[in-house]
Coordinates of C-alpha atoms in Angstrom, one line a residue:
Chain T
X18 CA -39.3 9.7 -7.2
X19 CA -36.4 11.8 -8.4
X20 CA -33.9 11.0 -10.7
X21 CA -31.2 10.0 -9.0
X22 CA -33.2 7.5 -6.8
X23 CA -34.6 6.0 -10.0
X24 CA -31.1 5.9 -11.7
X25 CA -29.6 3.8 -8.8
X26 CA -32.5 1.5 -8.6
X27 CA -31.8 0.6 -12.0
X28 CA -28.4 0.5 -11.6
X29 CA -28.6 -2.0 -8.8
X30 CA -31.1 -4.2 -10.6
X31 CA -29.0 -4.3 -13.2
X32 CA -25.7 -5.4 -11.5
X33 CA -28.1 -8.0 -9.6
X34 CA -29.1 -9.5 -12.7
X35 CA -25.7 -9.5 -13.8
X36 CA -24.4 -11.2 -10.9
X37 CA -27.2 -13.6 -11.3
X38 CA -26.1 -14.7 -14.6
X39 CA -22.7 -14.9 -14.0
X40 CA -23.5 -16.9 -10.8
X41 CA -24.9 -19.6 -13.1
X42 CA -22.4 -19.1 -15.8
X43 CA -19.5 -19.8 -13.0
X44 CA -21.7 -22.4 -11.6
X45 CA -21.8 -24.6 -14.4
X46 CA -18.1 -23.7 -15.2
X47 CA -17.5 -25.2 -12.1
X48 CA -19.1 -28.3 -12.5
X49 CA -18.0 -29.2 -15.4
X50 CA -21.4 -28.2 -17.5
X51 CA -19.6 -25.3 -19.7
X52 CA -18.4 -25.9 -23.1
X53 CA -15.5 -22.9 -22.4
X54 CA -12.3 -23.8 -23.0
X55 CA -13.2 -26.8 -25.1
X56 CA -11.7 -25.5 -28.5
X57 CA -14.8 -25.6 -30.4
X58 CA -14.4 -23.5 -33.2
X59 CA -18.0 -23.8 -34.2
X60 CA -18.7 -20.0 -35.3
X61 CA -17.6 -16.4 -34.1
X62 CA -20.3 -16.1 -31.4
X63 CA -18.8 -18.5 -28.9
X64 CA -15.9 -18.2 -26.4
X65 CA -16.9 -15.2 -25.3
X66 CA -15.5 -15.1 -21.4
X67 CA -13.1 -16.3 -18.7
X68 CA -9.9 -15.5 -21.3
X69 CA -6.9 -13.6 -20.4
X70 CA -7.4 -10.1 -21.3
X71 CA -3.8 -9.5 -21.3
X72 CA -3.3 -11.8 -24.1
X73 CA -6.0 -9.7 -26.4
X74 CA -7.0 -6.8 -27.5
X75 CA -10.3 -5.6 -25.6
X76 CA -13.3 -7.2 -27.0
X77 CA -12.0 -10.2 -28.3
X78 CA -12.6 -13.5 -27.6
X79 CA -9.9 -16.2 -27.0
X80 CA -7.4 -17.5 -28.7
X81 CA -8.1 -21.2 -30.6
X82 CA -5.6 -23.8 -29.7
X83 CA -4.2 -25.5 -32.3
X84 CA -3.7 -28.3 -32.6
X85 CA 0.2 -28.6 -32.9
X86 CA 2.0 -26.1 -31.4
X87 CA 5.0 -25.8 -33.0
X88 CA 5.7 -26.7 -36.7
X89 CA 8.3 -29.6 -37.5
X90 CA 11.5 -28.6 -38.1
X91 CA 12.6 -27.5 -41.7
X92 CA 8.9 -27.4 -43.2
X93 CA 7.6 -24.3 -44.6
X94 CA 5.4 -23.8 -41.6
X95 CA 8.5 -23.9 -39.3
X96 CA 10.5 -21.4 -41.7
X97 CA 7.7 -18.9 -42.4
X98 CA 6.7 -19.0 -38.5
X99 CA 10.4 -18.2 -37.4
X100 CA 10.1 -15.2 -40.1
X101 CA 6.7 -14.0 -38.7
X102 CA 8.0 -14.0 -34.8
X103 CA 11.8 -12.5 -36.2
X104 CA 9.7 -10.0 -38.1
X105 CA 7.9 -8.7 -34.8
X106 CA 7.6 -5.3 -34.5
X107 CA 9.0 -4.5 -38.0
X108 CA 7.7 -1.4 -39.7
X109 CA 5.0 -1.6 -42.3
X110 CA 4.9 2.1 -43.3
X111 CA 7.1 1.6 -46.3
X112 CA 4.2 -0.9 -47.5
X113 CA 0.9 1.1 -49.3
X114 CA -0.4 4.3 -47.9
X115 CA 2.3 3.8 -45.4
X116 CA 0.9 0.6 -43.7
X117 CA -2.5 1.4 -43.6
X118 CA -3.2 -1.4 -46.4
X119 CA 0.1 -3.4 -45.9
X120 CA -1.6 -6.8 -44.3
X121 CA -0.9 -8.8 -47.4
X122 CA 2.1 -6.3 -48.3
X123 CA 3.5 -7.9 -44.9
X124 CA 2.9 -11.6 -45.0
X125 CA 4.1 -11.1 -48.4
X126 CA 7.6 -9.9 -47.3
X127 CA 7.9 -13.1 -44.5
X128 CA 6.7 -15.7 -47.1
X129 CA 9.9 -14.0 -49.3
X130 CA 11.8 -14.5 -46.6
X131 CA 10.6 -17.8 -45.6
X132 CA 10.4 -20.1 -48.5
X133 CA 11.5 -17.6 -51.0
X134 CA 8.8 -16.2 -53.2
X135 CA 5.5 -14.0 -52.5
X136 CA 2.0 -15.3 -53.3
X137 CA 1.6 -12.5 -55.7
X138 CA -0.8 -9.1 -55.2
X139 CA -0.3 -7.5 -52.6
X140 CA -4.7 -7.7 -52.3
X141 CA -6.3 -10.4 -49.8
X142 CA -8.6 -11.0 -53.1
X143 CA -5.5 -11.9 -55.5
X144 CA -3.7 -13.4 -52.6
X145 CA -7.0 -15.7 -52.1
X146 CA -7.1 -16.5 -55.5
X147 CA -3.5 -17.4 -56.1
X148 CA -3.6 -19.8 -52.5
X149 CA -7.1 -21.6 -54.3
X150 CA -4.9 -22.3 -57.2
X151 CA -1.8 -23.3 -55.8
X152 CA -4.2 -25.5 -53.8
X153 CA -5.3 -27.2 -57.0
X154 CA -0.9 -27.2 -57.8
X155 CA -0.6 -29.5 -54.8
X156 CA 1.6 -26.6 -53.6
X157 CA -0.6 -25.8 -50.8
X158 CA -3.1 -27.1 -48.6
X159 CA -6.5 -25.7 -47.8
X160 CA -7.0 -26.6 -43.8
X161 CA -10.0 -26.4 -41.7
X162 CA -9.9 -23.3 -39.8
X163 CA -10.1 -25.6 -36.6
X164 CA -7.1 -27.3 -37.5
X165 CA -4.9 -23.9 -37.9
X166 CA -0.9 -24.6 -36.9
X167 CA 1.3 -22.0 -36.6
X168 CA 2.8 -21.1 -39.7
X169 CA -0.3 -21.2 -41.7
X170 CA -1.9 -18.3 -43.6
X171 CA -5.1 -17.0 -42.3
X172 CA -7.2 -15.0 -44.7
X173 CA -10.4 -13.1 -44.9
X174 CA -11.0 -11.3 -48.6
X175 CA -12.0 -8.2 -49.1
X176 CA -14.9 -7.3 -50.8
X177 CA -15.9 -4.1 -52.6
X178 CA -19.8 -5.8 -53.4
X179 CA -22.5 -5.5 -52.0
X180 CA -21.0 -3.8 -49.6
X181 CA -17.5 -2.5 -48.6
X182 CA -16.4 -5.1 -46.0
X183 CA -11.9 -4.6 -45.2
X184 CA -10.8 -8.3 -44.9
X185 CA -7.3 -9.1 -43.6
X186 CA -4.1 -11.8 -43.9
X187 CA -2.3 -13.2 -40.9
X188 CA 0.2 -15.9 -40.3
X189 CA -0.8 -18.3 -37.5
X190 CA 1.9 -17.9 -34.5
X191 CA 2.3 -20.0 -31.2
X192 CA 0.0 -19.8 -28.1
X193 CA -3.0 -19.3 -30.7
X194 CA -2.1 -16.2 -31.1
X195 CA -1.8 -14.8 -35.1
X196 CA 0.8 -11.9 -36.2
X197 CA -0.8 -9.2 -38.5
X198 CA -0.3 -6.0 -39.5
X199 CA -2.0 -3.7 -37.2
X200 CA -3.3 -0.9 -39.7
X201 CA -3.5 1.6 -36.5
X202 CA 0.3 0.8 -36.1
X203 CA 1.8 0.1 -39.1
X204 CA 3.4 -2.2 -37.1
X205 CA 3.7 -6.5 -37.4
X206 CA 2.0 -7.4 -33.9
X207 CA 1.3 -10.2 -32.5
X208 CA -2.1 -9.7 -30.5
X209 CA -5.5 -11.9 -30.9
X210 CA -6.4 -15.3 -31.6
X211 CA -8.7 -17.3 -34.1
X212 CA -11.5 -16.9 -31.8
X213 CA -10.8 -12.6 -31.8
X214 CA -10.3 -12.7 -35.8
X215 CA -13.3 -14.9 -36.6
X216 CA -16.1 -13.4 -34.1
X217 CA -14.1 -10.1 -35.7
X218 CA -14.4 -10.8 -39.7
X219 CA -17.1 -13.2 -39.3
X220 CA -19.1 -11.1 -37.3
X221 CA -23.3 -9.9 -38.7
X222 CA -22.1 -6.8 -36.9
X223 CA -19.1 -6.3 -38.7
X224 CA -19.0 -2.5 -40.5
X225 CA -19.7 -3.7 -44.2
X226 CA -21.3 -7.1 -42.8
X227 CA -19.6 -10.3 -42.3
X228 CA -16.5 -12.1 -44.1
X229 CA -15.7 -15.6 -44.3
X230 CA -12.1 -16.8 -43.2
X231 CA -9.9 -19.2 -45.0
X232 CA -7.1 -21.3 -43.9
X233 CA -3.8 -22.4 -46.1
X234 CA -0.6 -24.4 -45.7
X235 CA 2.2 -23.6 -48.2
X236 CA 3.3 -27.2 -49.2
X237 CA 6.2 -26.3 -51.5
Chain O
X26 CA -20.8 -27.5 -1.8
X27 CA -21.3 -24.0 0.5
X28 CA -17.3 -23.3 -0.8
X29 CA -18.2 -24.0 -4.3
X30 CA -21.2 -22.1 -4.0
X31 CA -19.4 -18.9 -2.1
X32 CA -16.6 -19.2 -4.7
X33 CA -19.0 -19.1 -7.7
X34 CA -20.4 -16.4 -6.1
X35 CA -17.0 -13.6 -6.1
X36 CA -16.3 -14.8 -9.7
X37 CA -19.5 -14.0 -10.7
X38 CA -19.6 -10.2 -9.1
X39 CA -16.0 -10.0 -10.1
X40 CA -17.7 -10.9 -13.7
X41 CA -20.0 -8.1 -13.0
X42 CA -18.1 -5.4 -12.5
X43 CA -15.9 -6.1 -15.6
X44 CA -18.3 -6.5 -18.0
X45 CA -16.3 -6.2 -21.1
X46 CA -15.4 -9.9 -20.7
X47 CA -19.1 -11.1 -20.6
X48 CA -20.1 -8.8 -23.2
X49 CA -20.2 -9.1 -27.5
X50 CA -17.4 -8.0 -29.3
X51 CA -16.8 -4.5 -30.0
X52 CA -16.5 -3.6 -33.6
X53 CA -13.7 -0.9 -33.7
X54 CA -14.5 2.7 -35.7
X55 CA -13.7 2.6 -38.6
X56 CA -12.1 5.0 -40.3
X57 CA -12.8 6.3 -43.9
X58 CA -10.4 8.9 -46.0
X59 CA -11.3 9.8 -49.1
X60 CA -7.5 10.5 -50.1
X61 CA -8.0 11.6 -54.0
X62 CA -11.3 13.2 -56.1
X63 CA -11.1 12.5 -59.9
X64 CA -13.2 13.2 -63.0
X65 CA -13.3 11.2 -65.8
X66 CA -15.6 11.6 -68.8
X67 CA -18.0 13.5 -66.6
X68 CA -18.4 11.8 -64.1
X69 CA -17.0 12.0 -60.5
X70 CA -14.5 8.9 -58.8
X71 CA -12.7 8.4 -55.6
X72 CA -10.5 6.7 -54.0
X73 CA -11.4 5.9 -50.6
X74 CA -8.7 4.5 -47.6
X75 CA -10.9 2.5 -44.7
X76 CA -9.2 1.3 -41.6
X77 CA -10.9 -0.5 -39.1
X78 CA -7.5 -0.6 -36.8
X79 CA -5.8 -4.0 -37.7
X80 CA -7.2 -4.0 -41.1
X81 CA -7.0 -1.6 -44.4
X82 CA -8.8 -1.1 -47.7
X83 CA -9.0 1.3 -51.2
X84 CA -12.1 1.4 -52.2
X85 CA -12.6 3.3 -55.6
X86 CA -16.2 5.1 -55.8
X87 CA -18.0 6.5 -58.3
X88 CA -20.6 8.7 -58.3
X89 CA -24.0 7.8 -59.3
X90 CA -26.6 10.3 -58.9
X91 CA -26.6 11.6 -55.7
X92 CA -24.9 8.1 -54.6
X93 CA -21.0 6.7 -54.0
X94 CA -21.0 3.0 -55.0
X95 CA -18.1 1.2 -55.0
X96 CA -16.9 -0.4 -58.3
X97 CA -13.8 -2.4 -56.6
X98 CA -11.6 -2.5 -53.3
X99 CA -9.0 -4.5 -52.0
X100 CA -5.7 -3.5 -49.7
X101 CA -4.4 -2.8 -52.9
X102 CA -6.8 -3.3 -55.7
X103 CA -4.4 -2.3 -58.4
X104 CA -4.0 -3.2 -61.7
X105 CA -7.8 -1.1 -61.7
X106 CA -8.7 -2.7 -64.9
X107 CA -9.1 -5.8 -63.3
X108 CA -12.2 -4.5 -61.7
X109 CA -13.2 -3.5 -65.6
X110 CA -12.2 -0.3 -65.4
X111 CA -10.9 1.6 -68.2
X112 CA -7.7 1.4 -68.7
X113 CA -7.4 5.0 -68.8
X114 CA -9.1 5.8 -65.9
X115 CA -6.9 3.3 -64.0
X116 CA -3.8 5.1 -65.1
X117 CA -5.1 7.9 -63.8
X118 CA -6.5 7.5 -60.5
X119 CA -3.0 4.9 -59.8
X120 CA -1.2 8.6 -60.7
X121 CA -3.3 10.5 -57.9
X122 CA -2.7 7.2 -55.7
X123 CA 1.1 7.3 -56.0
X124 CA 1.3 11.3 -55.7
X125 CA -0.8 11.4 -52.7
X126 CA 2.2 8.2 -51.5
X127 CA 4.9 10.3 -52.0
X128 CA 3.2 13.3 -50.6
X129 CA 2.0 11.5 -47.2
X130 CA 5.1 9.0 -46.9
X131 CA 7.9 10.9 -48.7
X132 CA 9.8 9.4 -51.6
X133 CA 12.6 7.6 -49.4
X134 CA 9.8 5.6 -48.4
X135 CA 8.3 4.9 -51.6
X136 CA 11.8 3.9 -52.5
X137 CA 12.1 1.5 -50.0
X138 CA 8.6 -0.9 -51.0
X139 CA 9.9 -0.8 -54.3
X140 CA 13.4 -1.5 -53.8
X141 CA 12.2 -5.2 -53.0
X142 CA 9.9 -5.7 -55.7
X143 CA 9.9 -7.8 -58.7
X144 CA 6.5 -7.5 -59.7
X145 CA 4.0 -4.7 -60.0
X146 CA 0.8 -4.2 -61.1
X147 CA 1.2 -2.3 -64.7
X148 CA -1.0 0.7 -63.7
X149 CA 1.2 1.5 -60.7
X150 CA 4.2 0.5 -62.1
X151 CA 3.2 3.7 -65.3
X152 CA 2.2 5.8 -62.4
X153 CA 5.8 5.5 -60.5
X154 CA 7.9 5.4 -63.2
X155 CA 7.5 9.2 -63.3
X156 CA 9.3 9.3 -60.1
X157 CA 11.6 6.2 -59.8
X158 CA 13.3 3.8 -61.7
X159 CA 11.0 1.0 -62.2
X160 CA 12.1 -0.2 -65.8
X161 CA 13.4 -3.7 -63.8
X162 CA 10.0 -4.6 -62.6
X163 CA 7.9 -6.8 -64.3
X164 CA 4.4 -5.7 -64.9
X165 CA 1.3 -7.8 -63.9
X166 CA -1.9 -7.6 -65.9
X167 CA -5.2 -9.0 -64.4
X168 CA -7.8 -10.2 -66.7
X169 CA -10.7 -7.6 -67.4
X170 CA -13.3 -10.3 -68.1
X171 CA -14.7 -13.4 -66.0
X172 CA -15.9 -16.7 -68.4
X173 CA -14.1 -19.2 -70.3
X174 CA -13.7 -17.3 -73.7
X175 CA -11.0 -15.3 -72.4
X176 CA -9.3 -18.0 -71.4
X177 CA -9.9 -19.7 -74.1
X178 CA -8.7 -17.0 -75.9
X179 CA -5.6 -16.5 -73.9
X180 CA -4.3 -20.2 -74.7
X181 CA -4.9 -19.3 -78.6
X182 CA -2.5 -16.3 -78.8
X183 CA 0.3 -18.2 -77.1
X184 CA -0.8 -21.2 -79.6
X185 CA 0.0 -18.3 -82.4
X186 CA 2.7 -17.0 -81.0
X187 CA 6.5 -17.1 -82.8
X188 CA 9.4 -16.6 -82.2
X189 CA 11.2 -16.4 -78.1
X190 CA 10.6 -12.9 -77.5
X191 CA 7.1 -12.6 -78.7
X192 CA 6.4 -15.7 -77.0
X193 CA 7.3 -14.2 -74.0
X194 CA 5.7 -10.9 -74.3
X195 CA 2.5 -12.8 -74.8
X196 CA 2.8 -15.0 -71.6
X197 CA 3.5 -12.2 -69.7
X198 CA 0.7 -10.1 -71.1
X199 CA -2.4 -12.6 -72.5
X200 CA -1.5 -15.6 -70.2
X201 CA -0.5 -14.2 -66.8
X202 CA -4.0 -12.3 -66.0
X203 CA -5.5 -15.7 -66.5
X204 CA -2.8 -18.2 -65.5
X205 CA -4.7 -18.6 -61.6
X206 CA -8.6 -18.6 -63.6
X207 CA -7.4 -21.2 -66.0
X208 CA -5.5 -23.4 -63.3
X209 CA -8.8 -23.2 -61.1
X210 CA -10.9 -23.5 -63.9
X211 CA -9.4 -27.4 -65.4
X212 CA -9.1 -28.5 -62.0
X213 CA -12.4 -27.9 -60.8
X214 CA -14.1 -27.9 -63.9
X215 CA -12.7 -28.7 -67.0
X216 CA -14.7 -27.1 -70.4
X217 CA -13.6 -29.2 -74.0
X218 CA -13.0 -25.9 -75.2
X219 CA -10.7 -25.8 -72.4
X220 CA -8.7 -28.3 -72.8
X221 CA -8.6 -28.4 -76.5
X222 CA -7.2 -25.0 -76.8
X223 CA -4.4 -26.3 -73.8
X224 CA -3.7 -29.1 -76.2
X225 CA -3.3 -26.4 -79.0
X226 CA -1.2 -24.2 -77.4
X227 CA 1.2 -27.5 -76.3
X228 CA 1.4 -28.3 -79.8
X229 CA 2.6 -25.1 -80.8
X230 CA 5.0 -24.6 -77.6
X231 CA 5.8 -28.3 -75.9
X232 CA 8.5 -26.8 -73.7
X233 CA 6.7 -23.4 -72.2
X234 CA 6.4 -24.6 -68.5
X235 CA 3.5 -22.8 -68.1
X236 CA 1.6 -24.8 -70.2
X237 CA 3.3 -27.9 -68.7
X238 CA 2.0 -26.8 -65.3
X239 CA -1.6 -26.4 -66.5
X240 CA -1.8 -29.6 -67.8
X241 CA -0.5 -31.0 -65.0
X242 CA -2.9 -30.3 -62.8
X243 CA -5.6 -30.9 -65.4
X244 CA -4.4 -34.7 -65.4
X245 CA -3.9 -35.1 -61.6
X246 CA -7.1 -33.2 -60.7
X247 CA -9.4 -34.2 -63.2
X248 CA -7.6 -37.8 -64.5
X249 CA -10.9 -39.2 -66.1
X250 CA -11.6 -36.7 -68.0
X251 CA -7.9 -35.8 -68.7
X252 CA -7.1 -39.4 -70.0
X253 CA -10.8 -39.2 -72.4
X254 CA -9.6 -36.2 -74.1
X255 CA -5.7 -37.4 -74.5
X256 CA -7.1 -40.6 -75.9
X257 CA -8.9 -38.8 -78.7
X258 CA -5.6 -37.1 -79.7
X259 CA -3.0 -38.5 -82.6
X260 CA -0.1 -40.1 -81.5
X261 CA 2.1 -37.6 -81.6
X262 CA -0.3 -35.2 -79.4
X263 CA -0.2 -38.1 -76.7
X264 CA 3.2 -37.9 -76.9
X265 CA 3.6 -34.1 -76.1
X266 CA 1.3 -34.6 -74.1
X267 CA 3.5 -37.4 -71.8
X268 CA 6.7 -35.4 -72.4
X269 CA 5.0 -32.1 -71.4
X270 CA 3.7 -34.2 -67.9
X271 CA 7.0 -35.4 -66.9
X272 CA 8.7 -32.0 -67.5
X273 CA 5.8 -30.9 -65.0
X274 CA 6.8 -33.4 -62.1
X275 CA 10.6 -33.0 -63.0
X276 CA 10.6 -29.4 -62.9
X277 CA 8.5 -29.9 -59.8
X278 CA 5.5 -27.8 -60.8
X279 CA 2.7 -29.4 -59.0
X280 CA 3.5 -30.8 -55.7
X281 CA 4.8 -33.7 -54.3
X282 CA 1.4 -35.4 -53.9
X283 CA 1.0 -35.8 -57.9
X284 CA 4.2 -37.0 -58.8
X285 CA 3.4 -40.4 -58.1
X286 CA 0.5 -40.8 -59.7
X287 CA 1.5 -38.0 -62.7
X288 CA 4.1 -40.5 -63.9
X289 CA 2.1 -43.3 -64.0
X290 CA -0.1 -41.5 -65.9
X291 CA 2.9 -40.7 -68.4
X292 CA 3.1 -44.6 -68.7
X293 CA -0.5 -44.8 -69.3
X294 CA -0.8 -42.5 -72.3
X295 CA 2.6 -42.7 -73.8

């Protein structure tokens, strides 16, 4: 059999067996059988299909809904959420090595704007640190990643030990969708959800190995 | 049933054919730059910039035998020395850091981050100040050790210090690289050593509101143990002690959720 004849063979039994599985995977998303779309947050392996590509990048997974969508007006959440969307698009290449490493740099400059100060260090460890303790302050609120509302801080630390793993800071926005600085860009965008950032960061396969992520609520 | 079934059935070649949606994540490349080369007392360092398309990190490496390993990283991991790097070295490598800024950004840029800023860490702060105007910034130190001595240690030079200005030199300096470890620290876990060398330093300096804030959130987060110690003080301790409290809730340096039960607490132990 020559090569070409074998190729397609495989390539058929292949898409078979695709179409196979996604038979049943439709099948029971059709009667009611799938847990998709139920919102459980319950690690960074789930949620994998049936989202809106549009909404993120390739390869990730859905956004989480949270479970308010909009913060009440006047709190923190709704002030540092109005200075995350205003701040769309903004230019991080005045931040460190011109945006590259301006994720905390960023939410930095919307929390200054927002409810007036910076949670110091412009370092997702220092910036983890300083939310833990302002946690203990009753000045913020540590919140279960499942619970996320826009206007909260997402964070996953950095760390140098045992191996080099590049964490990140977001704020939470509408529509489960988080801003961020996009490295790439240098650029505040507004692209994936908690589902994308956590099967992202949280991932085994993460380069560096996987990360945990951290939720916070500025109280005062 | 046969709809259902035919329906199921173009959603799932549709699914077929686009198999990025059924498919595990992609990981994006990452992208390493080692952005300056250093040597320092024989041996070789690094600063390494990783991007992995949204996110960014330095790493600093050095070289051990015929290995890199990295000895600390963050999106900014300066002050160095925090990572227990000498403090020479750190002023070295933040040097190379801020002349390879200027080189790849241009100084207009440079300008611009620090035209906003009213802290920086002291290692970067040294390495710009050969190019800007930085003298306006305040300077953060980080502390060099993890454990409870230098904390403990910390809370003894502001107990020692006199006068305003060298008060304030030493809060900035001794206090502020522990301030976060020490407020984590009485909260979650408070040491006696701890909390007598808070009760020290209050002695010494009733009115410094960062003491105030420390023991506040010693008494709401750890009240038990909070009221045994206070107990064992002399009167006029307890009494600093109150007064240093409500100057805490007052000055609204714990949140809301403590006021309450933070001035009922002053009652307590006045």
């Amino acid at each position: 059999m020559n090569s070409s004849i074998r190729f397609s063979i495989t390539s058929l039994l292949i898409f078979t067996s695709k179409v196979a599985f996604c038979y049943i995977l439709s099948f029971f998303a059709f009667t009611g059988c799938s847990n998709q779309g139920s919102g459980n947050q319950s690690g960074p392996q789930t949620n994998r299909s049936f989202h809106n590509p549009s909404a993120e990048e390739p390869g990730s997974s859905p956004a989480a809904t949270p479970s308010r969508e909009s913060a009440p007006a006047g709190s923190n959440n709704a002030r540092i959420l109005s200075a995350a969307h205003s701040a769309l698009g903004e230019s991080s290449a005045a931040g460190p090595d011109g945006g590259n490493l301006a994720c905390a740099w960023m939410v930095n400059r919307i929390l200054q704007r927002s409810v007036g100060y910076r949670i110091n260090g412009d370092s997702t460890a220092s910036m983890h640190q300083q939310l833990e303790s302002r946690v203990r302050q009753g000045l913020a609120e540590r919140i279960p990643i499942d619970s996320i509302q826009p206007g909260d801080i997402i964070i996953s630390p950095t760390r140098f030990e045992p191996t080099r793993s590049t964490g990140h800071v977001g704020i939470m926005g509408r529509g489960g969708q988080i801003y961020e600085n996009s490295s790439s860009q240098a650029r505040w965008i507004q692209r994936r959800g908690v589902s994308g950032w956590r099967s992202y960061y949280e991932s085994s396969n993460k380069h560096g190995g996987p990360l945990r992520t951290y939720a916070y609520r500025i109280m005062t | 049933m046969i709809l259902k079934t035919l329906y199921s059935l173009i959603i799932a070649s549709l699914l077929a054919v686009t198999p990025c949606f059924c498919e595990e994540d992609e990981q994006p490349e990452v992208e390493s730059k080692i952005i300056v080369e250093h040597e320092y007392k024989g041996k070789s360092y690094r600063i390494l910039s990783e991007s992995e398309g949204y996110s960014g990190a330095l790493y600093i490496l050095r070289k051990d035998g015929e290995d890199w390993t990295a000895i600390a990283g963050d999106s900014s991991p300066f002050p160095l020395d925090q990572y227990g790097i000498e403090e020479k070295l750190s002023l070295e490598l933040a040097k190379k850091f801020v002349e390879y800024e200027i080189s790849t950004m241009g100084m207009a840029k440079v300008s611009e981050n620090l035209s906003d800023r009213k802290k920086l860490p002291w290692d970067l702060k040294e390495a710009y100040s050969a190019h800007a105007d930085v003298s306006h910034i305040r300077s953060v130190y980080r502390a060099k050790k993890k454990g409870l001595n230098p904390m403990v240690a910390a809370l003894k030079k502001v107990e020692n210090a006199q006068g305003a200005d060298q008060l304030k030199l030493v809060v900035n300096k001794e206090l502020a690289p522990y301030f976060h470890k020490i407020i984590i620290q009485i909260a979650d876990e408070p040491k006696p050593e701890l909390s007598s060398a808070l009760f020290r330093a209050l002695k010494s300096h009733p009115s410094l509101s960062e003491l105030q804030q420390i023991l506040a959130v010693y008494a709401a987060n750890q009240e038990r143990d909070f009221l045994s110690q206070v107990n064992s003080l002399p009167q006029d301790q307890r009494r600093v002690c109150a007064e240093a409290l409500d100057a805490a809730v007052m000055a609204k340096l714990v949140g809301s959720k403590f006021s309450s039960p933070l001035k009922e607490l002053v009652k307590t132990i006045r």
